[in-house]
Coordinates of C-alpha atoms in Angstrom, one line a residue:
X17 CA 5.8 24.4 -26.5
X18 CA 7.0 26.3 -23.3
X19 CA 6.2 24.8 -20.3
X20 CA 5.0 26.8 -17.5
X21 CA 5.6 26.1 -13.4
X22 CA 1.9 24.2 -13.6
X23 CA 2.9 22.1 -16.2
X24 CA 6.5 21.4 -14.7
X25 CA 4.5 20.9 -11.5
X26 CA 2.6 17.9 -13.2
X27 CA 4.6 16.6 -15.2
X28 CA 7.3 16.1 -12.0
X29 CA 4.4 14.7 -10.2
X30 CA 4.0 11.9 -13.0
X31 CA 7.9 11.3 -12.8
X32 CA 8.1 10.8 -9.4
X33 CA 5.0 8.3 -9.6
X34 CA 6.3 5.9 -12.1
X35 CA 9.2 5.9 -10.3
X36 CA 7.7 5.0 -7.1
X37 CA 5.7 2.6 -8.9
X38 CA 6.8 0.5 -11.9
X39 CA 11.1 1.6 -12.2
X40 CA 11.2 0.4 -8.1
X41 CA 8.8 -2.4 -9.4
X42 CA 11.7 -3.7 -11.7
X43 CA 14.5 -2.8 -10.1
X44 CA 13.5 -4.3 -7.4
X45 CA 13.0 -7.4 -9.7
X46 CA 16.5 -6.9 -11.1
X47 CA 17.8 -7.3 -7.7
X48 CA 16.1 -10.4 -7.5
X49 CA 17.3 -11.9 -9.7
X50 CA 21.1 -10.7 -9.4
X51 CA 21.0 -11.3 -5.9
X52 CA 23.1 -7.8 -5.9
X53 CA 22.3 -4.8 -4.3
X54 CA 23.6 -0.9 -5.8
X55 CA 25.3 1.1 -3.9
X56 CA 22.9 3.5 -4.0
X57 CA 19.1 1.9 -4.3
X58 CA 16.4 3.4 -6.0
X59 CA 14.7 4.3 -2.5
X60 CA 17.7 6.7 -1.8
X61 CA 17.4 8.2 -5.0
X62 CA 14.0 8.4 -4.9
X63 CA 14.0 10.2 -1.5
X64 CA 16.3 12.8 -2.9
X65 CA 14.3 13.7 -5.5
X66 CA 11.4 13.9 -3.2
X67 CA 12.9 16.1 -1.1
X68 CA 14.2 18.5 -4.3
X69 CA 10.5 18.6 -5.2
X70 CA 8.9 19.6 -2.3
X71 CA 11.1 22.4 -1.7
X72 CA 10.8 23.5 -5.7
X73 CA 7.0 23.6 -5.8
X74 CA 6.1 24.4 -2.3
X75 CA 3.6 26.5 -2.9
X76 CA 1.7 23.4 -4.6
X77 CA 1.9 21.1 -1.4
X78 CA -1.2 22.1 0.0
X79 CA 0.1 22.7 3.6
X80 CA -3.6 22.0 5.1
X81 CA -4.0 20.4 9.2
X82 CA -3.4 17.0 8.0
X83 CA -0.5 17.3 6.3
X84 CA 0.8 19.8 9.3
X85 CA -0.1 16.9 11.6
X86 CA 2.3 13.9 9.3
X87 CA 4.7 16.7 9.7
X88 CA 4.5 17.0 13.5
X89 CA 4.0 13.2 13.8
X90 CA 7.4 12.3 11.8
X91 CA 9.2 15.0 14.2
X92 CA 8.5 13.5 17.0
X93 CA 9.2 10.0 16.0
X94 CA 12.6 11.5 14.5
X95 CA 12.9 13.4 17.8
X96 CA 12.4 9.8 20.1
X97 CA 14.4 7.6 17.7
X98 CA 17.5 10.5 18.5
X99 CA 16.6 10.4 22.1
X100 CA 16.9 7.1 22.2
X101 CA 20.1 6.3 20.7
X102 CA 21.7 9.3 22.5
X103 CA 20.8 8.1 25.7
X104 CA 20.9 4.4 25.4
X105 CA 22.9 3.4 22.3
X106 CA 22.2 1.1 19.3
X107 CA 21.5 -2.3 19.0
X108 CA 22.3 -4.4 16.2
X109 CA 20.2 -7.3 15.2
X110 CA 21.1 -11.3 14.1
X111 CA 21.8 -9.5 10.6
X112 CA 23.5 -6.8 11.3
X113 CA 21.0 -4.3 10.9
X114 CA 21.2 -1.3 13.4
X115 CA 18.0 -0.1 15.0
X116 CA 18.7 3.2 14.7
X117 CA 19.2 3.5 11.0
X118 CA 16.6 0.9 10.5
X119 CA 13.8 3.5 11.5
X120 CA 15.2 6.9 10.2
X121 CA 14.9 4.6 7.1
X122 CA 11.1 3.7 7.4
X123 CA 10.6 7.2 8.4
X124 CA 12.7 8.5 5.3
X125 CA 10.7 6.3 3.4
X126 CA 7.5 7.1 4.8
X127 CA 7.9 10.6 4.2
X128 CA 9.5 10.2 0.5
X129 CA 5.9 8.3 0.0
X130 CA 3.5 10.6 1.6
X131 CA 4.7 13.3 -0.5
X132 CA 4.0 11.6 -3.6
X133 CA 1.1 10.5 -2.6
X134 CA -0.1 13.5 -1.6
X135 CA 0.6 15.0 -5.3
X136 CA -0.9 12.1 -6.8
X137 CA -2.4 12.0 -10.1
X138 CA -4.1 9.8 -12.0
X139 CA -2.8 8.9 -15.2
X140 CA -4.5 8.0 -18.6
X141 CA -6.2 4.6 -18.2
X142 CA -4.0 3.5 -21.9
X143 CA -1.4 4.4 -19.6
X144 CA -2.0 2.6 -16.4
X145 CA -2.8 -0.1 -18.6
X146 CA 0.5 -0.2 -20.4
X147 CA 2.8 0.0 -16.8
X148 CA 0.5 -3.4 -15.2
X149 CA 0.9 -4.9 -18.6
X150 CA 4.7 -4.9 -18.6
X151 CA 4.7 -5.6 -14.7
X152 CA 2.3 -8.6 -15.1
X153 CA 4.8 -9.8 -17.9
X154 CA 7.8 -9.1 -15.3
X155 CA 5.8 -11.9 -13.2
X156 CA 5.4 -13.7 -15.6
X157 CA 8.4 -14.1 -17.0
X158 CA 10.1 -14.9 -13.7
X159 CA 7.9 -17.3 -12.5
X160 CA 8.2 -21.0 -12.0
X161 CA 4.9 -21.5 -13.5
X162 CA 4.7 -25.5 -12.2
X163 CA 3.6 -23.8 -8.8
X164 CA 3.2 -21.0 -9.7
X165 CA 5.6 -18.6 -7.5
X166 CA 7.8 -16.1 -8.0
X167 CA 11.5 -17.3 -8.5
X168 CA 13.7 -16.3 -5.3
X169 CA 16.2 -19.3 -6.2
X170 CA 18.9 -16.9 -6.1
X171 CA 18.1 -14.9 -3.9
X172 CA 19.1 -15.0 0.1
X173 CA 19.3 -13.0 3.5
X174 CA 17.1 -9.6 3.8
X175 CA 16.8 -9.6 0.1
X176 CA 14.0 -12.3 0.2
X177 CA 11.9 -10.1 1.8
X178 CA 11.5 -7.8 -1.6
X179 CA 8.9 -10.4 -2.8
X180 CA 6.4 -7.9 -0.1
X181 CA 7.5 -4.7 -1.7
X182 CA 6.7 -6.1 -5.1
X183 CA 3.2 -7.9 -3.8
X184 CA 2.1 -4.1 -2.6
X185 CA 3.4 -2.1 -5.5
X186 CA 1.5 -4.5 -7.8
X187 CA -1.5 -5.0 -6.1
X188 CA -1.9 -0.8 -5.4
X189 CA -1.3 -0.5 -9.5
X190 CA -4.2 -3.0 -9.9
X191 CA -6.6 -1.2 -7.9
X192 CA -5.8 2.1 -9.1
X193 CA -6.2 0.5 -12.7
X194 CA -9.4 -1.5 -11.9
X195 CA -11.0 1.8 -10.3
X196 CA -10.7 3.6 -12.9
X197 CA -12.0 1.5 -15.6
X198 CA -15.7 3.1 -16.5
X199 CA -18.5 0.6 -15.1
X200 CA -19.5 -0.4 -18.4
X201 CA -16.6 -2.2 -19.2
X202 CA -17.6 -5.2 -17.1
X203 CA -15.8 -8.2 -19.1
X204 CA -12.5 -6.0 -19.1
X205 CA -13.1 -5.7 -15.3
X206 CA -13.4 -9.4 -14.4
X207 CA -10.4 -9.8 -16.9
X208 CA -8.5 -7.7 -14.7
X209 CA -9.0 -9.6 -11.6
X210 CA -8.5 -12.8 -12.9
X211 CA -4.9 -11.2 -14.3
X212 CA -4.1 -9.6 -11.0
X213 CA -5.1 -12.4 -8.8
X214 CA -2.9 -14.1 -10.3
X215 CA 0.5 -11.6 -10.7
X216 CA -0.4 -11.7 -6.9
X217 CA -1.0 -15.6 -6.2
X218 CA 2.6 -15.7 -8.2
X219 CA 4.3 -12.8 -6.4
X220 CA 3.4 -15.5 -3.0
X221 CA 1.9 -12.5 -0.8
X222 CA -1.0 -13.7 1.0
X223 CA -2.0 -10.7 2.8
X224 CA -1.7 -8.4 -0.7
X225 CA -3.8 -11.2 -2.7
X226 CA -6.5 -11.6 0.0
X227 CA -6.9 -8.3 0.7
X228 CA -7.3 -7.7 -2.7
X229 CA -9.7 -10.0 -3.7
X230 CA -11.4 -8.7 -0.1
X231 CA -11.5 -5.3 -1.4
X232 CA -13.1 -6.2 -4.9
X233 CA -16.2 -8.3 -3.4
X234 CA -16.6 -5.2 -1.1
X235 CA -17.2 -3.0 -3.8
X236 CA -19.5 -5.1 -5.8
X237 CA -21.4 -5.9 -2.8
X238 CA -21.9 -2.5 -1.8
X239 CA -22.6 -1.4 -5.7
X240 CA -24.6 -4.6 -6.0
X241 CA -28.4 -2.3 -6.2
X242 CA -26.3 -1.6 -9.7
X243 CA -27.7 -3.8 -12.6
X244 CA -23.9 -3.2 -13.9
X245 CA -22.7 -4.7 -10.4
X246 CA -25.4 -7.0 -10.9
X247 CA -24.1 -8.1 -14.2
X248 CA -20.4 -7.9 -13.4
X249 CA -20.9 -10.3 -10.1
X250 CA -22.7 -12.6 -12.5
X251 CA -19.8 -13.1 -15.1
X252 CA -17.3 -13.3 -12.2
X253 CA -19.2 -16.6 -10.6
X254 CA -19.3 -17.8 -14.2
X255 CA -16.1 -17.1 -15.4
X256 CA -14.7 -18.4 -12.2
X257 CA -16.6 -21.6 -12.6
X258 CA -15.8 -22.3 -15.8
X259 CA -11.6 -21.6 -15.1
X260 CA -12.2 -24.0 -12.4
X261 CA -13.4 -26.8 -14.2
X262 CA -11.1 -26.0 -16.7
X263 CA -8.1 -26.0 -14.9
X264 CA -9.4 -28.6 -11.7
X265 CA -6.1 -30.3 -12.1
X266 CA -3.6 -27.6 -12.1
X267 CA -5.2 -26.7 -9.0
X268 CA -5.6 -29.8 -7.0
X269 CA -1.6 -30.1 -7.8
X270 CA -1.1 -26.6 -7.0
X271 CA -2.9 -27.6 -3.1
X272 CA 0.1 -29.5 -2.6
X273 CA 2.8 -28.0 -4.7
X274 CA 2.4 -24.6 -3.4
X275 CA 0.2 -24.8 -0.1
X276 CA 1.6 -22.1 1.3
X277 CA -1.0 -19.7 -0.8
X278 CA -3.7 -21.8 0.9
X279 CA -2.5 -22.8 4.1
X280 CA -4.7 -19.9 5.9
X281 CA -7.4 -21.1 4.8
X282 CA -7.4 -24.6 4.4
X283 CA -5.3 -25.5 7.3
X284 CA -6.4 -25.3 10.8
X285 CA -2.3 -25.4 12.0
X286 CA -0.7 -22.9 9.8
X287 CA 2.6 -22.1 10.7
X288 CA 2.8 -18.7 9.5
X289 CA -0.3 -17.5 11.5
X290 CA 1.0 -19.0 13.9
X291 CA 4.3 -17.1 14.1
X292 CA 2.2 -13.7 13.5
X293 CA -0.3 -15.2 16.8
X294 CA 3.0 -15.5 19.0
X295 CA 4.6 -12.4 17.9
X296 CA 1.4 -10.2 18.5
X297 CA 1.1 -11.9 22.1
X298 CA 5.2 -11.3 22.9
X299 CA 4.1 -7.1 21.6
X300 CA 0.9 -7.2 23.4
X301 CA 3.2 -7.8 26.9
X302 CA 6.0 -5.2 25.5
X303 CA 2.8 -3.2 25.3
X304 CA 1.9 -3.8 29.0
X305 CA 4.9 -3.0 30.0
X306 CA 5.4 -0.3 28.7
X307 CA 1.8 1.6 27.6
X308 CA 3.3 4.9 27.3
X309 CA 6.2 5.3 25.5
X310 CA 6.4 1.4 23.8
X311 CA 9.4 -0.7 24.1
X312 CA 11.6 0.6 21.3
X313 CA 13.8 -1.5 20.4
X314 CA 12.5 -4.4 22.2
X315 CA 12.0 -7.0 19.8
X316 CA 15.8 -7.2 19.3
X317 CA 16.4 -7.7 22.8
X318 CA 13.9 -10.5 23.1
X319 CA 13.9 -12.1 19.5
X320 CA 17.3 -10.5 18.1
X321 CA 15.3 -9.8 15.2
X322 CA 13.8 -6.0 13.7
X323 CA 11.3 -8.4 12.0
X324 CA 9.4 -9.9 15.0
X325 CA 7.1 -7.1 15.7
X326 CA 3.2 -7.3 15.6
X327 CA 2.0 -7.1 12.1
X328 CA -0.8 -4.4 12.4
X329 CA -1.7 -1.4 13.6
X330 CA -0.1 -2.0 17.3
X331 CA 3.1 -2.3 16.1
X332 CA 3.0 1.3 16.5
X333 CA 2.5 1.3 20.1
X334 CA 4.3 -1.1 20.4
X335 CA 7.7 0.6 18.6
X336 CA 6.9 4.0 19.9
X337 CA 4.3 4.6 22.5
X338 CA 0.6 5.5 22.9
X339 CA 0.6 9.4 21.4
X340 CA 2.0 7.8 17.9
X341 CA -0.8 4.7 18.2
X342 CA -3.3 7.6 18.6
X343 CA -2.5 9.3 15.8
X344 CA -2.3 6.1 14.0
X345 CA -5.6 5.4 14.8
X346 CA -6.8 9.0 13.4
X347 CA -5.0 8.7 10.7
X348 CA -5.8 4.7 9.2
X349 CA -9.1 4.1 10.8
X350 CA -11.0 6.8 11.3
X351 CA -9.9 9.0 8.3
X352 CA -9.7 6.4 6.3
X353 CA -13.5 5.2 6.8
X354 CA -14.3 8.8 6.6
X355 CA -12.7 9.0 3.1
X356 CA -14.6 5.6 2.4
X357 CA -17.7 7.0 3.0
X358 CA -17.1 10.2 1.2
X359 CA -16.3 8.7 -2.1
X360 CA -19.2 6.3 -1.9
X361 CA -21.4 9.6 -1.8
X362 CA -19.7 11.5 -4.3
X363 CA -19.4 8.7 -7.1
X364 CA -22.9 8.8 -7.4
X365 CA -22.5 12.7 -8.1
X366 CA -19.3 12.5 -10.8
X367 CA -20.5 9.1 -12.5
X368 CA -18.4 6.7 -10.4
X369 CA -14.6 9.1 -10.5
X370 CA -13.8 7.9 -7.0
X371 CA -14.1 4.4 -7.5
X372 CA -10.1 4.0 -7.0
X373 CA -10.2 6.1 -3.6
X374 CA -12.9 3.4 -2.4
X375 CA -10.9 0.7 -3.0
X376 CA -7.5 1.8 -1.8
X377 CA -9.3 3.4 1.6
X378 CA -10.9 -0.2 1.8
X379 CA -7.2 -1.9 1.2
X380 CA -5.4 0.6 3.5
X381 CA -8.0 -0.1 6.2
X382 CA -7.8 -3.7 6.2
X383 CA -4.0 -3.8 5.6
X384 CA -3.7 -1.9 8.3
X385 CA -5.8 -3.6 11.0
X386 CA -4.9 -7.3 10.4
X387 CA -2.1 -7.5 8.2
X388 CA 0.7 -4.6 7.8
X389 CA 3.1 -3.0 10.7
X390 CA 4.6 0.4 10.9
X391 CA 7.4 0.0 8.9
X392 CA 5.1 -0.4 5.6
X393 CA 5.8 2.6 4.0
X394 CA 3.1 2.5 1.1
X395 CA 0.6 2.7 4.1
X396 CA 1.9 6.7 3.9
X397 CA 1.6 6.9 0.3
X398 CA -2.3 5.4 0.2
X399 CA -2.7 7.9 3.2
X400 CA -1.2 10.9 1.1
X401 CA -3.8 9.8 -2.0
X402 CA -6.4 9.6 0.5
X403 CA -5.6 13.1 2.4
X404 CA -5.1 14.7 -1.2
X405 CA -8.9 13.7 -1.9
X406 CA -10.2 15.2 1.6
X407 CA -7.9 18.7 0.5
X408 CA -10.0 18.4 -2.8
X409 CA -13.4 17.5 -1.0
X410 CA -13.0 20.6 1.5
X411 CA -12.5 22.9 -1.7
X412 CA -15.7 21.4 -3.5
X413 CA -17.4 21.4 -0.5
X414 CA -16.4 25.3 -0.2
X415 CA -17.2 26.4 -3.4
X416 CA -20.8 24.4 -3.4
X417 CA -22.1 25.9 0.2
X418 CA -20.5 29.4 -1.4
X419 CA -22.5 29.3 -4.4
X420 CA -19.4 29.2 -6.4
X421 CA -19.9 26.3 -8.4

């Protein structure tokens, strides 16, 4: 059968996707486990296809105020990274990684994942099923499964930190899968968070695992008046209960073996938090010093290290000033809540369809606020999901005050 520019429209959509999702997924793992980066990554490719795309089905992008706004908001950050350089010069950091390039980069990045985002589709559930299936085998099979964390043996320098990329790409593909899972299915749903607590508790991301688990209590609480939420809460306590008594060993030797996955919680002197505590109070003074247009740059001057910025949402006043931490703001607090609150009301109208834009509005919030920095480029594909949905809502909500419904 012929396809027509619709079709080819969706089914590109779909390719970039899984590309973006599970093929970086386990390429990334490939990498791991080689300790050997291609010449040219899967993130460059990716980018180019992205770009190919938009321009090919332009028409389709739905060029709306939000998506005018990323636009203007990336220029200008393109615009002050050039300024920058041309006026002061690069800095290189402790390994070798210029400042420069290491922004166009996230901003090439961010981009390449907006626009997917915002073309976003949600595939079959036998099909979302099938791509956490083989990544929670990936996990699986490269874990050393006496504490239970991924395998990064081989692995050394910036290549370490891929374990983060993984953690976010996995945990996103669980909540898209767990929302949309019908609300009858309760056993399949606590099966799926006892699976995908523990592909994260393995991939040894903190943040991604309890923000997670943060983001599933949220929604059963605020479903709770539900008997199914009801029912589904009930199971969890039990089934939790009874994996705990069954496996009390394996975790009193996993409090010592891997105590890094409990240290927040269970120690009053992590060193970790700490780090993030003294590297939020070295960007709060870069902040002070320099409330309008940040201290770009800075951390390499004072830490010789791209990494040491704060890890949230200040990091982008920090990096580039207070107009980009405005817009920041708009963009991951108050849109996202508003998108929250939106698809709370209309999953009571469509029989519980937006249950996946709850729960990734509720992860990019909190990922964003206490946990993630600008240069975490899924922030801008959750965001482009998310701005897709309000496009959609304005249309329905359109139509419906039109009578055209």
């Amino acid at each position: 059968m012929k396809l027509n520019v619709i079709d080819l429209y969706i089914l590109s959509s779909k390719v970039l996707l899984v590309l973006y999702l599970p093929v970086s997924f386990f390429i990334w793992y490939i990498i791991l486990n080689t300790n050997a980066e291609p010449i040219i990554g899967i993130s460059t490719i990716l980018s180019i296809l992205t770009f190919l795309y938009f321009v090919v089905f332009l028409k389709y992008q739905h060029l709306d105020k939000n998506f005018i706004l990323f636009f203007l908001f990336t220029l200008y950050i393109l615009f002050y990274i050039f300024i920058i350089k041309t006026l002061e010069g690069d800095l290189v950091d402790i390994y070798g990684r210029s400042v420069f390039r290491y922004h166009l980069n996230t901003l090439i990045l961010s981009t390449m994942s907006y626009i997917i985002g915002r073309n976003f589709i949600v595939f079959k559930l036998k099909w979302q099923l099938a791509l956490f299936s083989l990544m929670l085998v990936q996990i699986l099979y490269n874990a050393n499964l006496i504490n239970l964390s991924i395998n990064l043996d081989n692995v050394e320098g910036d290549l370490t930190g891929l374990y983060l990329g993984l953690s976010d790409i996995f945990c996103i593909t669980s909540l898209l899968l767990f929302g949309s899972v019908d609300k009858s299915q309760i056993k399949f749903k606590i099966v799926l968070i006892f699976l995908s607590s523990l592909g994260l508790f393995i991939l040894n991301s903190r943040s991604s695992l309890y923000i997670y688990l943060i983001c599933i209590i949220f929604y059963f609480l605020i479903t709770f008046k539900h008997i199914k939420s009801i029912k589904a809460v009930f199971y969890l306590f039990l089934s939790t209960t009874v994996i705990g008594l069954i496996f009390f060993d394996k975790i009193k030797t996993l409090l010592v073996v891997n105590d890094r996955m409990f240290a927040a919680i269970l120690k009053s002197d992590d060193a970790s938090s700490n780090e993030r505590s003294r590297l939020q109070n070295i960007g709060i003074n870069q902040i002070t010093s320099n409330p309008i247009f940040g201290d770009y740059g800075g951390v390499v001057k004072i830490n010789a290290d791209l990494g040491t910025y704060i890890h949230n949402l200040l990091s982008y006043w920090q990096t580039y000033g207070l107009l980009v931490f405005i817009i920041s703001l708009y963009f991951f607090i108050y849109q996202t809540a508003k998108v929250f609150r939106l698809s709370y009301i209309l999953n009571y109208k469509f029989n519980n369809h937006y249950n996946y834009i709850m729960l990734l509005s509720s992860y990019l919030l909190l990922s964003t606020v206490f946990t993630k920095s600008y240069t975490w480029f899924s922030a801008w594909f959750v965001l482009g999901i998310l701005h897709n949905f309000l496009y959609n809502y304005r249309l329905y909500k359109t139509k419906y005050t039109s009578g055209n419904y």
